[in-house]
Short mmCIF file of C-alpha atoms and ligand atoms in Angstrom, two decimals:
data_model
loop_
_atom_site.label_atom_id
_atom_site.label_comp_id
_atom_site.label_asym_id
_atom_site.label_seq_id
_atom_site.Cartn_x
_atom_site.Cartn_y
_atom_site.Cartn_z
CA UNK A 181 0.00 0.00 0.00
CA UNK A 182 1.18 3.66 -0.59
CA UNK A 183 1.09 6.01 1.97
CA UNK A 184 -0.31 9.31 0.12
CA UNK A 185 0.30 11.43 2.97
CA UNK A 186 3.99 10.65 3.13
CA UNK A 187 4.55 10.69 -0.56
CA UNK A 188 2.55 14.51 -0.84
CA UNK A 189 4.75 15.41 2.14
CA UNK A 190 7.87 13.98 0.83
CA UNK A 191 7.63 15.72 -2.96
CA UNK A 192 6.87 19.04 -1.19
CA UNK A 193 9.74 18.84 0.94
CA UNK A 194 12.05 17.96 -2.10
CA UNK A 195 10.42 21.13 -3.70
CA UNK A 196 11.22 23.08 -1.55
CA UNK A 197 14.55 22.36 -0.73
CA UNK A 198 15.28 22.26 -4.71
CA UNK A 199 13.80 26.03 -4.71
CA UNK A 200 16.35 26.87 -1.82
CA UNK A 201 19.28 25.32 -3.88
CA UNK A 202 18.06 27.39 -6.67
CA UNK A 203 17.95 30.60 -4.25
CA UNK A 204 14.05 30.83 -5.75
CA UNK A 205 11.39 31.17 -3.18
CA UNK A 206 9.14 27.51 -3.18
CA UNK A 207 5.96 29.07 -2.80
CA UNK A 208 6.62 29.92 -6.43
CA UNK A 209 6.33 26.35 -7.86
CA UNK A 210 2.83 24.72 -8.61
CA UNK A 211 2.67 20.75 -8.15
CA UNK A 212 0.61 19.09 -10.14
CA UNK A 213 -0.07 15.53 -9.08
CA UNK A 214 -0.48 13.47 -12.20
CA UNK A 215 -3.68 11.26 -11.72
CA UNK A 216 -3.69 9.29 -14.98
CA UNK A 217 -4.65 5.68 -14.05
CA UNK A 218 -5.28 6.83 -10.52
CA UNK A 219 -9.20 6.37 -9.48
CA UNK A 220 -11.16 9.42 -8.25
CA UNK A 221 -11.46 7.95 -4.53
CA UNK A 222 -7.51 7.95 -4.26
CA UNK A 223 -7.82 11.80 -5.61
CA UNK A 224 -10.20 13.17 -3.34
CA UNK A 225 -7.97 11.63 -0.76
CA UNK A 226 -5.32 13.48 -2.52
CA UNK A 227 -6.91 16.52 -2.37
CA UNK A 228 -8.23 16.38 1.34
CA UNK A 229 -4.35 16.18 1.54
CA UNK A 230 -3.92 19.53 -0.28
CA UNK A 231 -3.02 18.60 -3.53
CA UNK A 232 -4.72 22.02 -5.42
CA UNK A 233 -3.89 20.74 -9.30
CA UNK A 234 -4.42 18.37 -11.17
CA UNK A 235 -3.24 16.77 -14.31
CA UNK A 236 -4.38 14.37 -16.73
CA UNK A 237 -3.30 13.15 -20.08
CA UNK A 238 -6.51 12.28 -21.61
CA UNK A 239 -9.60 13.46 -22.33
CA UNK A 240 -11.90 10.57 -21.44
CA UNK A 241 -9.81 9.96 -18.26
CA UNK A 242 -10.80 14.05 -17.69
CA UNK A 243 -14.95 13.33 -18.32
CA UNK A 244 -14.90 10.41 -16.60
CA UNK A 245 -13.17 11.73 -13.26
CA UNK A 246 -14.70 15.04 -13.68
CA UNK A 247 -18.22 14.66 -11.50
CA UNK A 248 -16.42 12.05 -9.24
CA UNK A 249 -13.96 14.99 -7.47
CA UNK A 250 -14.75 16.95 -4.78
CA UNK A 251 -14.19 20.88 -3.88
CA UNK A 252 -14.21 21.24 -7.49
CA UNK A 253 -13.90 25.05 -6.66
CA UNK A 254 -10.64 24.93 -5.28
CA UNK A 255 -9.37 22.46 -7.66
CA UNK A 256 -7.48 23.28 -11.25
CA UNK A 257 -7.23 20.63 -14.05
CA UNK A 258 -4.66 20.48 -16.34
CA UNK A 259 -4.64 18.88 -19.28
CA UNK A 260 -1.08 17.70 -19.81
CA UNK A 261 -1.14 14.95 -22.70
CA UNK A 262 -1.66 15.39 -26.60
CA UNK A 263 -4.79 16.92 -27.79
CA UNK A 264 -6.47 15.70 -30.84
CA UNK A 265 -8.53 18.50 -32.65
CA UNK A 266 -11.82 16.77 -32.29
CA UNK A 267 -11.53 16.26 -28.87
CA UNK A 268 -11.27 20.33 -27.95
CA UNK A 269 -15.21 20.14 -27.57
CA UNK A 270 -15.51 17.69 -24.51
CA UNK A 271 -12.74 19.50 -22.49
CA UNK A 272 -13.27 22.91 -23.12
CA UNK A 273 -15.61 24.35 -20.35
CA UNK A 274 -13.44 21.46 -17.93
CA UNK A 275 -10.01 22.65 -17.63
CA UNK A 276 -7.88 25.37 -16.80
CA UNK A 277 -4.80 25.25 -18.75
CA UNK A 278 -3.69 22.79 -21.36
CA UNK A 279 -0.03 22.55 -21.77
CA UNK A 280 -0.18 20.66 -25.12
CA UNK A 281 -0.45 22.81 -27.60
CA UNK A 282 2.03 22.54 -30.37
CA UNK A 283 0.22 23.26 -33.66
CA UNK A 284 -1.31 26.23 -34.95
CA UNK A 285 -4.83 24.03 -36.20
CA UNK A 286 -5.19 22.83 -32.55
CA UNK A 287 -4.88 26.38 -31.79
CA UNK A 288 -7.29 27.67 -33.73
CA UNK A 289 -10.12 24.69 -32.78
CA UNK A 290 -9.26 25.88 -29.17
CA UNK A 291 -9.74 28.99 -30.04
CA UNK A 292 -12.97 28.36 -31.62
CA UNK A 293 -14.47 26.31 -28.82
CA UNK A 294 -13.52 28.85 -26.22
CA UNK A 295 -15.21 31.49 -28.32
CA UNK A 296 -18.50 29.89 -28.07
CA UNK A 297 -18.77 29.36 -23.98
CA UNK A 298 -17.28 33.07 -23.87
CA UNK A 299 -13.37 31.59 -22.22
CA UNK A 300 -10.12 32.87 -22.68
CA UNK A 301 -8.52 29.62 -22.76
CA UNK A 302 -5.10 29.40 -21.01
CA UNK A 303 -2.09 27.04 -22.70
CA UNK A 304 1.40 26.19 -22.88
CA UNK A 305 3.02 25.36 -26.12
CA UNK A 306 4.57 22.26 -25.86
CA UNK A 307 8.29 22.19 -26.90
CA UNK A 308 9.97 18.56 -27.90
CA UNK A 309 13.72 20.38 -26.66
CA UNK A 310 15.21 17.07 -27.39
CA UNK A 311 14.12 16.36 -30.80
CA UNK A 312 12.37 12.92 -29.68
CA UNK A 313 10.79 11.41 -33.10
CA UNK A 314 8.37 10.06 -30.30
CA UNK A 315 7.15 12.99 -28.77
CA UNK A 316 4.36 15.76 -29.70
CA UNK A 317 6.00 19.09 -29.12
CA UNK A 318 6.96 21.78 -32.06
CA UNK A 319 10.89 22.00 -32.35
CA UNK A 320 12.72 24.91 -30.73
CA UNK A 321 13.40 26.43 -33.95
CA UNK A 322 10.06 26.77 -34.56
CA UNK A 323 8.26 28.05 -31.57
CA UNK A 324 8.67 31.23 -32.13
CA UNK A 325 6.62 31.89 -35.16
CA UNK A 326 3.81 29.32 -33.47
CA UNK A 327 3.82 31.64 -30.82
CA UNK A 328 3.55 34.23 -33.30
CA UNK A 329 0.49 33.16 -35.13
CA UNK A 330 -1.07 31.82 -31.54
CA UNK A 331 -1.01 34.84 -30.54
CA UNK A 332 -3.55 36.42 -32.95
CA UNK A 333 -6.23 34.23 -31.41
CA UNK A 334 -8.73 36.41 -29.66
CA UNK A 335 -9.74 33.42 -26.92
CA UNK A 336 -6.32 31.57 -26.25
CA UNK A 337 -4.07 32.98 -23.99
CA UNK A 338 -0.51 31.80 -23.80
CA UNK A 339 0.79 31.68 -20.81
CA UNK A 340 4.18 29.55 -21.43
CA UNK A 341 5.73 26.80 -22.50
CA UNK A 342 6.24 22.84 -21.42
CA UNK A 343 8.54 20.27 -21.97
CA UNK A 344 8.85 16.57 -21.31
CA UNK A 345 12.23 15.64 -21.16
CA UNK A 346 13.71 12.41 -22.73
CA UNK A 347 13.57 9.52 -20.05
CA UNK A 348 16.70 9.10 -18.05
CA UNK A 349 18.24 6.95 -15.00
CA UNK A 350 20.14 10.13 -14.51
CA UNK A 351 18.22 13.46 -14.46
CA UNK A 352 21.36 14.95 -14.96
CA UNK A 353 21.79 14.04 -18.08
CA UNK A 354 18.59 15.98 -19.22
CA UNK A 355 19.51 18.87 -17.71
CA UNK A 356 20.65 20.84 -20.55
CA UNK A 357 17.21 20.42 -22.10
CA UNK A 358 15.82 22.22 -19.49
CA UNK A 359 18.16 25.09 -19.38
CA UNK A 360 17.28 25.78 -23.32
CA UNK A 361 13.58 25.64 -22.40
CA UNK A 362 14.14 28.70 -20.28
CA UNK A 363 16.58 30.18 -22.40
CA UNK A 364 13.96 30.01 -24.96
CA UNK A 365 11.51 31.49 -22.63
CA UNK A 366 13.88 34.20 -21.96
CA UNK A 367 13.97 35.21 -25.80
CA UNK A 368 9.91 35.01 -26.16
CA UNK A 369 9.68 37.16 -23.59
CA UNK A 370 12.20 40.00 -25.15
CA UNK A 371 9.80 39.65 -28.10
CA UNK A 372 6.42 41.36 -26.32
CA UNK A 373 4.54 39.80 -28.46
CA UNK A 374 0.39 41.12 -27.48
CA UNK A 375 -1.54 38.44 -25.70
CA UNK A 376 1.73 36.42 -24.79
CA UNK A 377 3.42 36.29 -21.11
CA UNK A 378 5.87 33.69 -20.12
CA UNK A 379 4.92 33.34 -16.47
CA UNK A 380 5.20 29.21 -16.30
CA UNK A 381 7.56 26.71 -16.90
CA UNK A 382 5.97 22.88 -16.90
CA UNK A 383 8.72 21.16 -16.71
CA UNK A 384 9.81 18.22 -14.40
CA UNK A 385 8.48 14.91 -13.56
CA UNK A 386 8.79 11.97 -11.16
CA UNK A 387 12.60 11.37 -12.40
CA UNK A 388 13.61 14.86 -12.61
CA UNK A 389 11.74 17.48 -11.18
CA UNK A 390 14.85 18.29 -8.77
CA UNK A 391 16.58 19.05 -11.86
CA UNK A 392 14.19 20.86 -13.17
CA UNK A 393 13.50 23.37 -10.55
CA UNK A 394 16.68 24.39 -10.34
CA UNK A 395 17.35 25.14 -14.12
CA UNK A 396 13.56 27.45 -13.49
CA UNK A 397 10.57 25.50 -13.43
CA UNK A 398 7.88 26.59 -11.68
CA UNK A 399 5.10 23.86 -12.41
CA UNK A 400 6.38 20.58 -12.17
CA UNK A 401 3.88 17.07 -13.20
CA UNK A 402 4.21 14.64 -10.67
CA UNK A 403 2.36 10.99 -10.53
CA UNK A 404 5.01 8.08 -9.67
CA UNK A 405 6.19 9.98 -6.75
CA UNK A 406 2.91 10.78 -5.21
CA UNK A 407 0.65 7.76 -6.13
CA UNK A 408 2.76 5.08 -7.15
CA UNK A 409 3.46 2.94 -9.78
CA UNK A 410 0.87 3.57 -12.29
CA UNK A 411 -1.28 -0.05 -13.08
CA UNK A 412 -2.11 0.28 -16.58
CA UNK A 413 -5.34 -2.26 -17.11
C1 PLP B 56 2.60 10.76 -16.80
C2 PLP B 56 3.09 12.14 -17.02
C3 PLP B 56 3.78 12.83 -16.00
C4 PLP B 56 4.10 12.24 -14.65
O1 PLP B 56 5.04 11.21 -14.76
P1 PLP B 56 5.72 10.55 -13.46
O2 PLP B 56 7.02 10.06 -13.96
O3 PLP B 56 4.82 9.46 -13.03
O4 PLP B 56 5.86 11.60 -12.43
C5 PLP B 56 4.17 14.14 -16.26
N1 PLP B 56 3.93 14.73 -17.45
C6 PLP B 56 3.27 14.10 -18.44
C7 PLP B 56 3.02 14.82 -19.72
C8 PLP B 56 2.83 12.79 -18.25
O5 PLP B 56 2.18 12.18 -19.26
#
């Protein structure tokens, strides 16, 4: 059996002390615990332990939970895996930032939907650092101009960008990818670019969320760590 009150306390301690390496104040970084596989009882008990976000990867995991969790008020879904176009619809009016984005016709069917139920819907573009043929994610080189033509959208708001670094034994070894992500952050922000700020970072899982913090992430997407190994039926 886990013990979800020693895990939640555990990852926040690590978070913190990660912040303090970084000489970056932890209050700053937003945890989402990753609920993918994870059934809504074991939520709400994550929740009555103070978990605030959190983040799923698919949007019939998202409609099926979505009735089943409590103090939906306080709470703040994220959607956190790839986003087909004709799935915008179901998720829309449900959560309250999607950090997938990473093509201007997604962008534009957000866009769209959000227009009709009167949002301004928040995103991340999603940025595949590493050059992973099997990741989602536009390349570095051309984020810019998404961001660009993104921005032009009267109902999406960008609000930065996310990464999910290759997989790793050592979280070391990945972080360089992080470092560009904020580099590139950096440079988005010199642009200015209307209807653009670069307030979050998602970057940082189970593996390397240590890692992550310290090179500037302030969201980090955590599910191993706080629930377990994930049972895939
Ligand atoms: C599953 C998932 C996570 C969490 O992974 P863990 O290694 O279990 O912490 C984070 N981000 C994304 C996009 C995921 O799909």
């Amino acid at each position: 059996m886990i013990n979800l009150k020693d895990n939640i306390h555990h990852v926040n301690a690590r978070i913190t002390q990660a912040a303090k390496r970084a000489n970056r104040d932890p209050e700053e970084i937003m945890l989402i615990a990753v609920t993918k596989t994870v059934d809504a009882d074991i939520i709400n008990d994550a929740i009555d332990l103070g978990i605030k976000n959190i983040g799923e990867n698919k949007v019939q995991e998202i409609c099926h939970k979505y009735d089943l969790i409590n103090n939906k008020q306080d709470i703040k879904w994220h959607l956190i895996g790839h986003l087909q176009t004709n799935k915008v619809k179901y998720i829309i009016d449900k959560v309250d930032l999607i950090h997938s984005v990473d093509t201007l016709k997604l962008a534009i069917e957000i866009n769209k939907r959000a227009q009709k139920i009167d949002k301004i819907m928040e995103i991340l573009v999603q940025v595949n650092v590493a050059k992973e043929e099997s990741k989602f994610g536009v390349s570095i080189e051309q984020c810019n101009n998404l961001i660009e033509q993104i921005s032009k959208l009267s109902n999406v708001k960008i609000k930065g960008l996310m990464t999910i670094a290759p997989y790793t034994k050592n979280p070391e070894d990945v972080r360089p990818y992080f470092r560009q992500l904020k580099d590139l952050s950096i440079d988005i922000k010199r642009k200015n670019y209307d209807n653009v700020d670069m307030e979050y970072l998602s970057m940082g899982m189970t593996g390397d969320f240590e890692v992550a913090i310290e090179e500037g992430a302030n969201i980090v997407r955590i599910g191993t760590a706080i629930f377990g190994e994930r049972q895939y039926n």
